[in-house]
Coordinates of C-alpha atoms in Angstrom, one line a residue:
X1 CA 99.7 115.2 89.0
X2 CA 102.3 112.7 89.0
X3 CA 104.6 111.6 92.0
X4 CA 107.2 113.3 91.2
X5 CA 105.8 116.8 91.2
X6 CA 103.7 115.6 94.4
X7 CA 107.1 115.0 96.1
X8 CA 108.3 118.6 95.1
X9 CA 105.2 120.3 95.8
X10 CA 105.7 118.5 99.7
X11 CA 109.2 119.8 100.0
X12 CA 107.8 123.2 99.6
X13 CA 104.6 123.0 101.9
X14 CA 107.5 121.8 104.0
X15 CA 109.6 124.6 103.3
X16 CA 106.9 127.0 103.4
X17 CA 105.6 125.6 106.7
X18 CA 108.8 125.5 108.8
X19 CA 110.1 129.2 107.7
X20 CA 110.0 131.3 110.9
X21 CA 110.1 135.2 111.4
X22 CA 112.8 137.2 112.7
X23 CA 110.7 136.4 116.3
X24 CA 111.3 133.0 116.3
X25 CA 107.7 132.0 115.4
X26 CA 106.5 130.3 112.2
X27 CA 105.8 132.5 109.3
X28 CA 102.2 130.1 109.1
X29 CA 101.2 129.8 112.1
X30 CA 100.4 125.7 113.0
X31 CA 96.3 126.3 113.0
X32 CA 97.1 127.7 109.4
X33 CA 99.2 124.8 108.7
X34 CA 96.8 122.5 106.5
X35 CA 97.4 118.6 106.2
X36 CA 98.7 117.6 103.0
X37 CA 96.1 114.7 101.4
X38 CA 97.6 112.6 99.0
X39 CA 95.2 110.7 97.1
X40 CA 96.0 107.7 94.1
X41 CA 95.8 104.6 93.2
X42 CA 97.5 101.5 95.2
X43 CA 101.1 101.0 94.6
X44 CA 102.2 103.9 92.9
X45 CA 104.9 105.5 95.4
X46 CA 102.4 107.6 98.4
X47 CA 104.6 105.9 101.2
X48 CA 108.4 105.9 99.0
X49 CA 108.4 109.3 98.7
X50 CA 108.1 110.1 102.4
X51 CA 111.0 108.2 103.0
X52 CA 112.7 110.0 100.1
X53 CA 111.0 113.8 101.3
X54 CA 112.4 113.2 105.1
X55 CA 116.1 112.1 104.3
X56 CA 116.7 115.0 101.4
X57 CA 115.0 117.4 103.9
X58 CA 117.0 116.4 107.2
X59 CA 114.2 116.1 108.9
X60 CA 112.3 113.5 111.2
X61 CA 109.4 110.8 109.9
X62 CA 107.3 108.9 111.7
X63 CA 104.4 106.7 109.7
X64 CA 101.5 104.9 110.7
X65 CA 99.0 102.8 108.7
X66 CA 95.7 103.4 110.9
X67 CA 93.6 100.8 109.5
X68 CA 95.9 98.9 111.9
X69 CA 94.9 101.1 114.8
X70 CA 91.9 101.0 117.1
X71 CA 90.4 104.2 118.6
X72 CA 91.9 103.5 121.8
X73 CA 95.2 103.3 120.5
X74 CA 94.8 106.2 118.4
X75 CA 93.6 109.0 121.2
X76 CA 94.6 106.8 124.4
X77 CA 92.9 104.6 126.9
X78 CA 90.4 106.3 129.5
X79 CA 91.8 106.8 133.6
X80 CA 90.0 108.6 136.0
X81 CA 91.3 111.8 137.2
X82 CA 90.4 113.7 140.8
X83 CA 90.0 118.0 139.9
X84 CA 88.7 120.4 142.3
X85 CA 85.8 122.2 140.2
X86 CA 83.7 125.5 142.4
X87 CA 84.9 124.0 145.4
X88 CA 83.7 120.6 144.9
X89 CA 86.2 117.3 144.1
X90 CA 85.0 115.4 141.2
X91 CA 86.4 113.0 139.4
X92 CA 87.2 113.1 135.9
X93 CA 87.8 111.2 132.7
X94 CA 91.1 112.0 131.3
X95 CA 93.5 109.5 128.3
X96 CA 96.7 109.0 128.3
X97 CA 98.8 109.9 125.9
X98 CA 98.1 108.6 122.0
X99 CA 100.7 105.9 120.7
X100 CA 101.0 108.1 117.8
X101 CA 101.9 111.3 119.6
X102 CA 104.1 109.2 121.9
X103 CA 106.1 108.3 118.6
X104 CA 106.8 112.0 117.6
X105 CA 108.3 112.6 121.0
X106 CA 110.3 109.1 121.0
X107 CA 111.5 110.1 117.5
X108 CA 112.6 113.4 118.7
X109 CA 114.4 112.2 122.0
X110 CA 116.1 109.5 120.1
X111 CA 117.3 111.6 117.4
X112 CA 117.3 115.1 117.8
X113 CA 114.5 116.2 115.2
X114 CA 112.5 118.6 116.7
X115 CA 110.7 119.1 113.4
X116 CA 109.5 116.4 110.7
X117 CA 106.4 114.7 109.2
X118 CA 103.6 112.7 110.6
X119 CA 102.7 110.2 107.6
X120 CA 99.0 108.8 107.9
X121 CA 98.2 106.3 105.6
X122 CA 94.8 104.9 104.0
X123 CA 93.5 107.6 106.1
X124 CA 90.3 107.2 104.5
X125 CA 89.6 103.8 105.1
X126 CA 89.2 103.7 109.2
X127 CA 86.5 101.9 111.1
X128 CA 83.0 103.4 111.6
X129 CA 84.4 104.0 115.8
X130 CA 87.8 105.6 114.6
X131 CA 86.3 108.1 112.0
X132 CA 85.3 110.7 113.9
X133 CA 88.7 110.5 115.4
X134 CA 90.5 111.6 112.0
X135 CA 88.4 114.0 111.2
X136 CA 89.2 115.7 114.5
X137 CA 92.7 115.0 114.0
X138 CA 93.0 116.4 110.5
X139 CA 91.1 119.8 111.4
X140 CA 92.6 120.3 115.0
X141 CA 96.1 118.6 114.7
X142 CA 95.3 116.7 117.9
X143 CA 94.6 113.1 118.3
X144 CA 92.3 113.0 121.8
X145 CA 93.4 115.6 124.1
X146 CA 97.2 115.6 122.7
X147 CA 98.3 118.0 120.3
X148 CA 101.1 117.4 117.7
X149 CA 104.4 119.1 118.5
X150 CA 104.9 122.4 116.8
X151 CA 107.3 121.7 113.6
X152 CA 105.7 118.4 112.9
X153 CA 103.9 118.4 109.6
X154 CA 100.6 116.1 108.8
X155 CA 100.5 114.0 105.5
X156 CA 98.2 111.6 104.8
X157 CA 97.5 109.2 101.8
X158 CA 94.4 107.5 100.9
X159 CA 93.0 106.0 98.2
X160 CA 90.4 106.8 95.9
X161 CA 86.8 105.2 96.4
X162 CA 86.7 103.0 93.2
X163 CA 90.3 100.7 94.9
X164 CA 88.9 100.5 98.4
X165 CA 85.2 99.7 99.3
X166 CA 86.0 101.0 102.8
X167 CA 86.8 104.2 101.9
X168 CA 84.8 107.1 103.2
X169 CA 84.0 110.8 101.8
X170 CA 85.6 113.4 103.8
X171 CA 82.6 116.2 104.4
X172 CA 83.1 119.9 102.6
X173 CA 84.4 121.0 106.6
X174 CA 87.3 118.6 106.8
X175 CA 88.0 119.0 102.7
X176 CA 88.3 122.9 103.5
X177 CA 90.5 122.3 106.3
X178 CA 93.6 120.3 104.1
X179 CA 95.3 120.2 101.2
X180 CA 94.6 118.3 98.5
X181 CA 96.9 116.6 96.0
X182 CA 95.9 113.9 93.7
X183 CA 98.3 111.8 91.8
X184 CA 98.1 109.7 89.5
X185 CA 100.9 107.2 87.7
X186 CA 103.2 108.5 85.3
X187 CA 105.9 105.7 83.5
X188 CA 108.0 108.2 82.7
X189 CA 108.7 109.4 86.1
X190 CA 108.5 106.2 87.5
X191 CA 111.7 105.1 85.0
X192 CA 113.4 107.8 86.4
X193 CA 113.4 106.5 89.2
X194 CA 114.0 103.0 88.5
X195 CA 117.1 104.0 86.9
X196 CA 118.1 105.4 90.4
X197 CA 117.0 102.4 91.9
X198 CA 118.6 99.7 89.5
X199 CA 115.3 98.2 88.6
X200 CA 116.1 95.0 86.4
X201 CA 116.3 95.9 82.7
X202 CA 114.2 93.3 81.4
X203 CA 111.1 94.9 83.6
X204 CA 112.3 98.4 82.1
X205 CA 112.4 97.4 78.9
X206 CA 109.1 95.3 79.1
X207 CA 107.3 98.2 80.1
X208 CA 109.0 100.1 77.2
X209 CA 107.1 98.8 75.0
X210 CA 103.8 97.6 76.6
X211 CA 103.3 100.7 79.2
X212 CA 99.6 99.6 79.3
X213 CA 100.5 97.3 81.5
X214 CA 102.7 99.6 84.0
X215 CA 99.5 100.5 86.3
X216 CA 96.2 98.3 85.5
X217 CA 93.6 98.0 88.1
X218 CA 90.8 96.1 87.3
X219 CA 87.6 94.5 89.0
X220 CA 85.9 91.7 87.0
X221 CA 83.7 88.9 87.8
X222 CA 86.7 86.8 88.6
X223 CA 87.9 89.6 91.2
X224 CA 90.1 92.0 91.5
X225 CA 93.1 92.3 89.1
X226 CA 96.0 94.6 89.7
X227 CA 99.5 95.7 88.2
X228 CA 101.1 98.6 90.3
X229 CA 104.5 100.1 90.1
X230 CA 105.3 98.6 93.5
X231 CA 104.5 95.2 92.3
X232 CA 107.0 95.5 89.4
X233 CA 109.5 97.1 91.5
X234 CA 109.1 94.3 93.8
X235 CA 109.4 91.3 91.1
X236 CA 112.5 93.3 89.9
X237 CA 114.4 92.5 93.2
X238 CA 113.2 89.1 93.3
X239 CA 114.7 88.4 89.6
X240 CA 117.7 90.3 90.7
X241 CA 118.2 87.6 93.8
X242 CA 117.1 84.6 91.9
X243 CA 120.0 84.9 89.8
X244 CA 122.2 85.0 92.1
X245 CA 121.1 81.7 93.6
X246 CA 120.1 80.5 89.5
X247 CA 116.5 79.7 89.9
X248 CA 113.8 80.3 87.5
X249 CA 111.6 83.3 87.6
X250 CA 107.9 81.5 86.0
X251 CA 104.8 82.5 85.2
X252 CA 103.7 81.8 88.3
X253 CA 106.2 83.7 90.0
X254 CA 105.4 86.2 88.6
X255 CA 102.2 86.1 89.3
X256 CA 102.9 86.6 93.3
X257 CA 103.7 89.9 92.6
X258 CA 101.8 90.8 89.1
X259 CA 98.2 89.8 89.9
X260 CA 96.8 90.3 86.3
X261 CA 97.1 86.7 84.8
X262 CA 97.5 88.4 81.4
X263 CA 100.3 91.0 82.2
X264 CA 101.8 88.1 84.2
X265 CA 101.8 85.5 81.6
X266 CA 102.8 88.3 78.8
X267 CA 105.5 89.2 80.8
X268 CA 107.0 85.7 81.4
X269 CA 107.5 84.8 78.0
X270 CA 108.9 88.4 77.6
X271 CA 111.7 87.4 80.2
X272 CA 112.2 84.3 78.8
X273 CA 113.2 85.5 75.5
X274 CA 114.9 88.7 77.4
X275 CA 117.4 85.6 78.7
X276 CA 117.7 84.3 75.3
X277 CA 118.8 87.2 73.7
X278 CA 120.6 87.7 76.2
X279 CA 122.7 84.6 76.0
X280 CA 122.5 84.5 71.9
X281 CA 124.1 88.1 71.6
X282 CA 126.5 88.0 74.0
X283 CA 126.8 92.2 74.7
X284 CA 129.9 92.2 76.9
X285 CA 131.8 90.5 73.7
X286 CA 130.2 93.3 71.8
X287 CA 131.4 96.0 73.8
X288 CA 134.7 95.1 73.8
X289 CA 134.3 95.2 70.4
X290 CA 134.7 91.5 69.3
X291 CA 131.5 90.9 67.4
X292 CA 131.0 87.4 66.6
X293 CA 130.7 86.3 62.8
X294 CA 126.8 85.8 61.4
X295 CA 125.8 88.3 64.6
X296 CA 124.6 90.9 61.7
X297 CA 123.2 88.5 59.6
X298 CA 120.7 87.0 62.3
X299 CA 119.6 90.7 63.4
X300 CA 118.6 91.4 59.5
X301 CA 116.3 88.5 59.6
X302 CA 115.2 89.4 63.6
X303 CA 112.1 91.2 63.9
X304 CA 111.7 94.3 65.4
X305 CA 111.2 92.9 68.8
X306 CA 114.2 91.6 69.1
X307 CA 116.3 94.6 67.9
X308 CA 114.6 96.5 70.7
X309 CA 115.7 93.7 72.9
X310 CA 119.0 94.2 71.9
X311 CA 119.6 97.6 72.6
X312 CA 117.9 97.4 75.6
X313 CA 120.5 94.9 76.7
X314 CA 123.5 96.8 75.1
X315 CA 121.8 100.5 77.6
X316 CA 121.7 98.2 80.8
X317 CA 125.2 97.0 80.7
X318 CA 126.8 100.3 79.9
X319 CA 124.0 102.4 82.4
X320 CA 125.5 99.5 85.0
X321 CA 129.5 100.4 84.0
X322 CA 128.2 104.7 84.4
X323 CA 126.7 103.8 87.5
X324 CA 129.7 102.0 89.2
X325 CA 131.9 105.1 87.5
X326 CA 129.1 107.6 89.7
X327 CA 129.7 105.8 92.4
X328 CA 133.6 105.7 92.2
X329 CA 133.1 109.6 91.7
X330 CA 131.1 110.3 95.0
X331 CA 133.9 108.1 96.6
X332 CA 136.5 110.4 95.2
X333 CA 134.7 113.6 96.4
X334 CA 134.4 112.4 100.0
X335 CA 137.8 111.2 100.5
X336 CA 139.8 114.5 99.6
X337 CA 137.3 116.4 101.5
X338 CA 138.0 114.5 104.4
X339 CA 142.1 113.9 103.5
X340 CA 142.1 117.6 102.6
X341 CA 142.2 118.6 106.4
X342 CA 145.0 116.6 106.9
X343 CA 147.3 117.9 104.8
X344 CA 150.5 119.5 106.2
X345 CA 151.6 123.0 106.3
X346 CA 154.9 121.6 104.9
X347 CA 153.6 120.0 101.8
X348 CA 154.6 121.4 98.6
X349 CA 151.3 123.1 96.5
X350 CA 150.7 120.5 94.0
X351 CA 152.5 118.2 96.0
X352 CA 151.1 114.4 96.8
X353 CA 146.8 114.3 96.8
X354 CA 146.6 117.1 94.7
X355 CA 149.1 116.1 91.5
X356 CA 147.4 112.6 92.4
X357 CA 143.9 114.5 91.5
X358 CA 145.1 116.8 88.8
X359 CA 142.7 115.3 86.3
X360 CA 139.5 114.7 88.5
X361 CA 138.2 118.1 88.7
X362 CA 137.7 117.9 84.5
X363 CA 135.6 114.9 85.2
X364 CA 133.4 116.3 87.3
X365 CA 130.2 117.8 87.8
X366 CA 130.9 119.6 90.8
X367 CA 134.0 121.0 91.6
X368 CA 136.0 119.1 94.5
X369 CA 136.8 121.4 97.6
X370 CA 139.6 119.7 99.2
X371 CA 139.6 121.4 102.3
X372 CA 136.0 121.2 102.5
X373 CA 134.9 120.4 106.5
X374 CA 138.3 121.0 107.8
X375 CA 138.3 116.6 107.2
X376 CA 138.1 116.9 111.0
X377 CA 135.0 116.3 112.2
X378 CA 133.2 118.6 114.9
X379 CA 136.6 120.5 114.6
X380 CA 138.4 118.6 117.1
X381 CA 141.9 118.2 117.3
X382 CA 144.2 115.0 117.8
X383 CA 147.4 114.3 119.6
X384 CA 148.8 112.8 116.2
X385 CA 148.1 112.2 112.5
X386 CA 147.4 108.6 113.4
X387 CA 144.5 109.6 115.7
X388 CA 143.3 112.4 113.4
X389 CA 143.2 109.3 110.9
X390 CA 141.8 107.2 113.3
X391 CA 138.9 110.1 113.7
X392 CA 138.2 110.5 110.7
X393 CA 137.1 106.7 110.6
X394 CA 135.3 106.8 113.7
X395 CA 133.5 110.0 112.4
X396 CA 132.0 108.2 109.5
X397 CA 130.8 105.2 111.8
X398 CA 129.1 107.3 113.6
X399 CA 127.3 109.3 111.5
X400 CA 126.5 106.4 109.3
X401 CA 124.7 105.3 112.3
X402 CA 122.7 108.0 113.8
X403 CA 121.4 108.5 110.3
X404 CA 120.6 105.2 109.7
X405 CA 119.1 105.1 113.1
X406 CA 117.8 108.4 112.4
X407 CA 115.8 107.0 108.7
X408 CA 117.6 109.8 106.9
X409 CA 120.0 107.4 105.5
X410 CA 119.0 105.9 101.9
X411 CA 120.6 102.9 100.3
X412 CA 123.1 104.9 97.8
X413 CA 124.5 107.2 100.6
X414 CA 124.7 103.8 103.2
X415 CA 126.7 102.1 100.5
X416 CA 129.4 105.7 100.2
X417 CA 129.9 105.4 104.1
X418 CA 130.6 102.1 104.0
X419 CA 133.2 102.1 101.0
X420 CA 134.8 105.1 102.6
X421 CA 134.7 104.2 105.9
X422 CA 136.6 101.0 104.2
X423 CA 139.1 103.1 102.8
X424 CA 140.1 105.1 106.2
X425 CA 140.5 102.0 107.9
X426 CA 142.7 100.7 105.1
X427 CA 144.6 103.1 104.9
X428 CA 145.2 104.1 108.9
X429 CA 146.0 100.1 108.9
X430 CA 148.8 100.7 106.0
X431 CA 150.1 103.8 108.2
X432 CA 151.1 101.6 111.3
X433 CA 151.7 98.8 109.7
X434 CA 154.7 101.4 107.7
X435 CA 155.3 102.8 111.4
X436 CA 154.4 106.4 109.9
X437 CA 154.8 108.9 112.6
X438 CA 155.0 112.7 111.3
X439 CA 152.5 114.3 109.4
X440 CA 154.7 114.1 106.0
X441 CA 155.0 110.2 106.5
X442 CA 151.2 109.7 107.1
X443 CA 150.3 112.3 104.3
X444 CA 152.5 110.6 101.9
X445 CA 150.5 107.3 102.2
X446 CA 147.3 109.1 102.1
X447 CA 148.5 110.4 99.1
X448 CA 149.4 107.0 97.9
X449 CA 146.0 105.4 98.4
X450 CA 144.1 108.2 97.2
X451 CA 146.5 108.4 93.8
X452 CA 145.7 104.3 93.5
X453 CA 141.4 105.0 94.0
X454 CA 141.9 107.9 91.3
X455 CA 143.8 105.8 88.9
X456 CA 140.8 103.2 89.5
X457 CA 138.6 105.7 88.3
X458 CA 139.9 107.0 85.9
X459 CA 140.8 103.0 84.4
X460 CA 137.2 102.8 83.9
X461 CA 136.1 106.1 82.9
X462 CA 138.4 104.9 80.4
X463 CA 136.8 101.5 79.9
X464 CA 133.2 102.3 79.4
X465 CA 134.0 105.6 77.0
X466 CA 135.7 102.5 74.6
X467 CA 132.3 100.2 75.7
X468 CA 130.3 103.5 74.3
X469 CA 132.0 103.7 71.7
X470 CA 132.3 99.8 70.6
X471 CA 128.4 100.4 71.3
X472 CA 128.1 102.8 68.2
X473 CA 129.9 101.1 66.1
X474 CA 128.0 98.0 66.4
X475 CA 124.6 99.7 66.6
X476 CA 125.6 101.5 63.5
X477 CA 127.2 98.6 61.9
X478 CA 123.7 96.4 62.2
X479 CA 121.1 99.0 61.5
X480 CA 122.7 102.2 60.1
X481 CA 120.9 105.4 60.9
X482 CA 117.3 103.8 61.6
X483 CA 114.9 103.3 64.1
X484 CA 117.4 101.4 66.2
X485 CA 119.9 104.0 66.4
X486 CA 117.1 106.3 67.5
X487 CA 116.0 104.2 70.5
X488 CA 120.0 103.9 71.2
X489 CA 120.3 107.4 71.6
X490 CA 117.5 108.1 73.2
X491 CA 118.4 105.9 75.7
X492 CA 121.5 107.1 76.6
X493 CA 119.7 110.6 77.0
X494 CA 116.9 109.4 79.4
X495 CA 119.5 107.6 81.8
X496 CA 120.3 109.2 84.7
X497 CA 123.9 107.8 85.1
X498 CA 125.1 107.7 81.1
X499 CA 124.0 111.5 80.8
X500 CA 126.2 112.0 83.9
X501 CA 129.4 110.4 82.6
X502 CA 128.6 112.0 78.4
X503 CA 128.9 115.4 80.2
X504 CA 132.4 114.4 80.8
X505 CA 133.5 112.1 78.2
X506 CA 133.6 113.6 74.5
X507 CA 131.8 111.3 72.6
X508 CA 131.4 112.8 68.9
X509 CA 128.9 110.4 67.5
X510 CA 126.3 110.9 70.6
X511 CA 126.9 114.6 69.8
X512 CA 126.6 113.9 66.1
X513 CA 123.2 111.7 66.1
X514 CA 121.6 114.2 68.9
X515 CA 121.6 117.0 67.3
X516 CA 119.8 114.8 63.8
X517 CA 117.5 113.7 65.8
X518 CA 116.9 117.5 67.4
X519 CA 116.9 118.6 63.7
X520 CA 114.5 115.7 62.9
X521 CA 112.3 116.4 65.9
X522 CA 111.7 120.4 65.0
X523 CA 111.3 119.7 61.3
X524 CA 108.4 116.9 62.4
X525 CA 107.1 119.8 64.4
X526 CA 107.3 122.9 61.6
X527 CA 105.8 120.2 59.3
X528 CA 103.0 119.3 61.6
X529 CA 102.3 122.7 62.4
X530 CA 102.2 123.8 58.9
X531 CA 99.6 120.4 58.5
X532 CA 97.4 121.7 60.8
X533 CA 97.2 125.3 59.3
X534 CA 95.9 123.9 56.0
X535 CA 93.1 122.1 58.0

């Protein structure tokens, strides 16, 4: 299976595994609870998704590689240990406590996560001293004499034997003991992602069209040659930063990251020309609409290449304008759920935030509940508006950092504290700078900064519907209703963040060319169906 059903299909051994009865007790008992086995290629996302599976479940991780552990740091070191046995004193040997259980009780002091995962990786590919210790662990739960904590789930990766020659065969006992899920890699779920992740467009669009080279493994006589998705996702941050500071990603940079001198050197002039194009066409001149003279004259005499390359410019710059419009959105969402606690008993219904919001809500996905939390958090109450403001501020510091402390905080959701956070401390500084006092005063200048971040958003929800629709016009201008137009659309309805702002912005001609291509699609089906009946 691919990695992202593996992902779902660990949220619900989670799930299943840490439902209890009406007792208290687990509805599968912990001896019943089998160790989840991941088992793929290098690279291809065994470790990510952990990350990803312990922050959307609110619940503790704690990961070890073991080929980096001996056996006595695995189950302990040896210390002798004086019992009274029939009557008689003997001495005893006895280990202390495993690093790796010590972790799980660490974690849970430090943060308050009595349940979570325990993430073993290359599993499979311990020393000849430590193996016997992992089978042990993965059919008792115990590493030594020390159990895992009850709520504490096992996964483990590994590796399949033909990437590793240290791997070892689990034997039919410990295979009958866990839970087995092989994955494999999938582009299409890995672009998913990517699009989450703001992987550079020119590796996105690269492995558009050569997806051969998205996971190749290899051993020849020269050695071992490799492309993983990690690798990729890695070079993609590095060209990100090495514009920044405008220096030259090469072949042989590439090559640091894309061991395969083939895909590396393929992809290098791929970038190169990416650049080209991408200084040639100019695509924020042609999304405001201003298309330059002789523009569709070079693109009839451009191969097909390059078209591709075009469009694949024209999707990242407006998925980049949706994205910053997502963002603004989740911004929007958290500040009137925490401003809605703080509005007074006085103000007028319709009055200040809310006339200020009046045309969010048809934005939206989800409906905004204003009151949402109380916008006080725990509850507590404050001497003034000022220090209710002040809270509020505080509040988001502090659980920014206990779930960044905590590993349940990813990247997006540390970038929304921080912007809001920003935004409370604005405006509490604007309230005493004013000398607001009453609840009226202070609401009126919450009202006032939340009116001026709506009117932000809504500016560019404004701004990249006319992008979009400069976008059609030019696409259709160049190539009419062909090929191009095809991979246009279809790229707009494989992004994550452009199908998020078209279910809000009424865009006729997306409406208009998916449902030709839907028309298309089922009459290529009826057709080939109808093919294959005459056979």
């Amino acid at each position: 299976m691919n990695i992202k059903r593996a992902k779902e299909e660990i949220k619900n051994t989670i799930e299943a595994y840490l439902l209890k009865d009406m007792y208290g007790a687990y509805e599968i008992p912990p001896i019943r609870q089998r160790p989840v086995l991941l088992i793929g290629p290098p690279g291809i996302g065994k470790t990510q998704i952990m990350e990803q599976i312990s922050q959307e479940c609110r619940i503790g991780l704690v990961a070890y590689t073991i080929t980096h552990h001996t056996r006595q740091s695995a189950i302990g070191l040896p210390f002798i240990q004086d019992r009274i046995y029939d009557s008689r004193r003997c001495s005893v040997t006895e280990y202390t406590m495993s690093e790796i259980v010590a972790s799980i009780y660490d974690k849970i002091a430090d943060t308050g996560l009595a349940e979570g995962i325990l993430f073993i990786d290359e599993i499979n590919c311990v020393s000849e001293t430590l193996a016997p210790t992992m089978l042990q662990f993965l059919q008792c739960k115990t590493f030594g004499n020390h159990a895992i904590p009850k709520g504490w789930i096992i996964v483990a990766a590994g590796n399949p034997p033909e990437y590793n020659k240290s791997v070892r065969e689990f034997d039919i006992v410990t295979l009958d003991r866990i839970k087995m899920i092989p994955v494999e890699a999938d582009y299409g779920v890995w672009k998913e992602y990517a699009q989450q992740v703001n992987i550079h467009p020119a590796v996105i669009s690269y492995l558009d069209v050569k997806r051969q080279n998205f996971c190749r493994i290899e051993t020849t006589v020269d050695g071992k040659l490799f492309a993983t998705p990690r690798g990729w996702e890695d070079l993609s941050r590095l060209i990100e930063v090495y514009e920044k500071i405008h220096r030259t990603v090469d072949r042989e940079v590439i090559f640091q990251y894309i061991q395969y001198p083939v895909i590396a050197k393929d992809f290098a002039n791929y970038l190169e020309l990416y650049y080209k194009y991408q200084q040639d066409y100019q695509v924020d001149e042609i999304l405001a609409g201003k298309v330059r003279e002789g523009l569709y004259r070079r693109l009839e005499r451009a191969p097909f290449d390059e078209h591709l390359s075009v469009m694949s410019l024209i999707l990242a710059k407006l998925n980049g304008g949706f994205r910053e419009i997502a963002r603004k959105e989740a911004r929007l969402e958290r500040l009137e759920q925490l401003f809605g606690g703080m509005k007074p008993e006085s103000a007028v219904r319709g009055a200040g935030m809310k006339e200020a919001g009046d045309s969010v809500p048809d934005r939206k996905t989800a409906d905004i509940q204003a009151s949402a939390g109380g916008g006080s958090p725990r509850g507590e109450k404050y001497d003034s508006p000022q220090e209710h403001l002040a809270g509020l501020a505080a509040g988001m510091r502090a659980e920014r950092k206990y779930k960044s402390e905590s590993g349940l905080l990813s990247r997006r959701e540390d970038h929304l504290y921080q912007d809001v956070t920003e935004i409370l401390e604005r405006t509490l500084q604007a309230v005493r700078a004013e000398g607001c006092q009453t609840e009226e005063e202070v609401w009126e200048k919450i009202s006032e900064v939340f009116e001026a971040e709506n009117n932000l958003y809504e500016d560019m929800f404004e701004q990249w519907g006319q992008r979009l629709e400069h976008a059609f016009d030019f696409v259709e201008a160049a190539f009419g209703d062909s090929q191009e137009m095809v991979v246009f659309v279809t790229g707009l309805n494989t992004g994550i963040y452009s199908l998020k702002f078209l279910r809000q912005y009424e865009c006729g001609r997306y409406y208009q060319y998916n449902r030709r291509l839907l028309f298309e699609d089922q009459e290529r089906e009826i057709l080939g169906t109808l093919g294959g009946s005459n056979e």
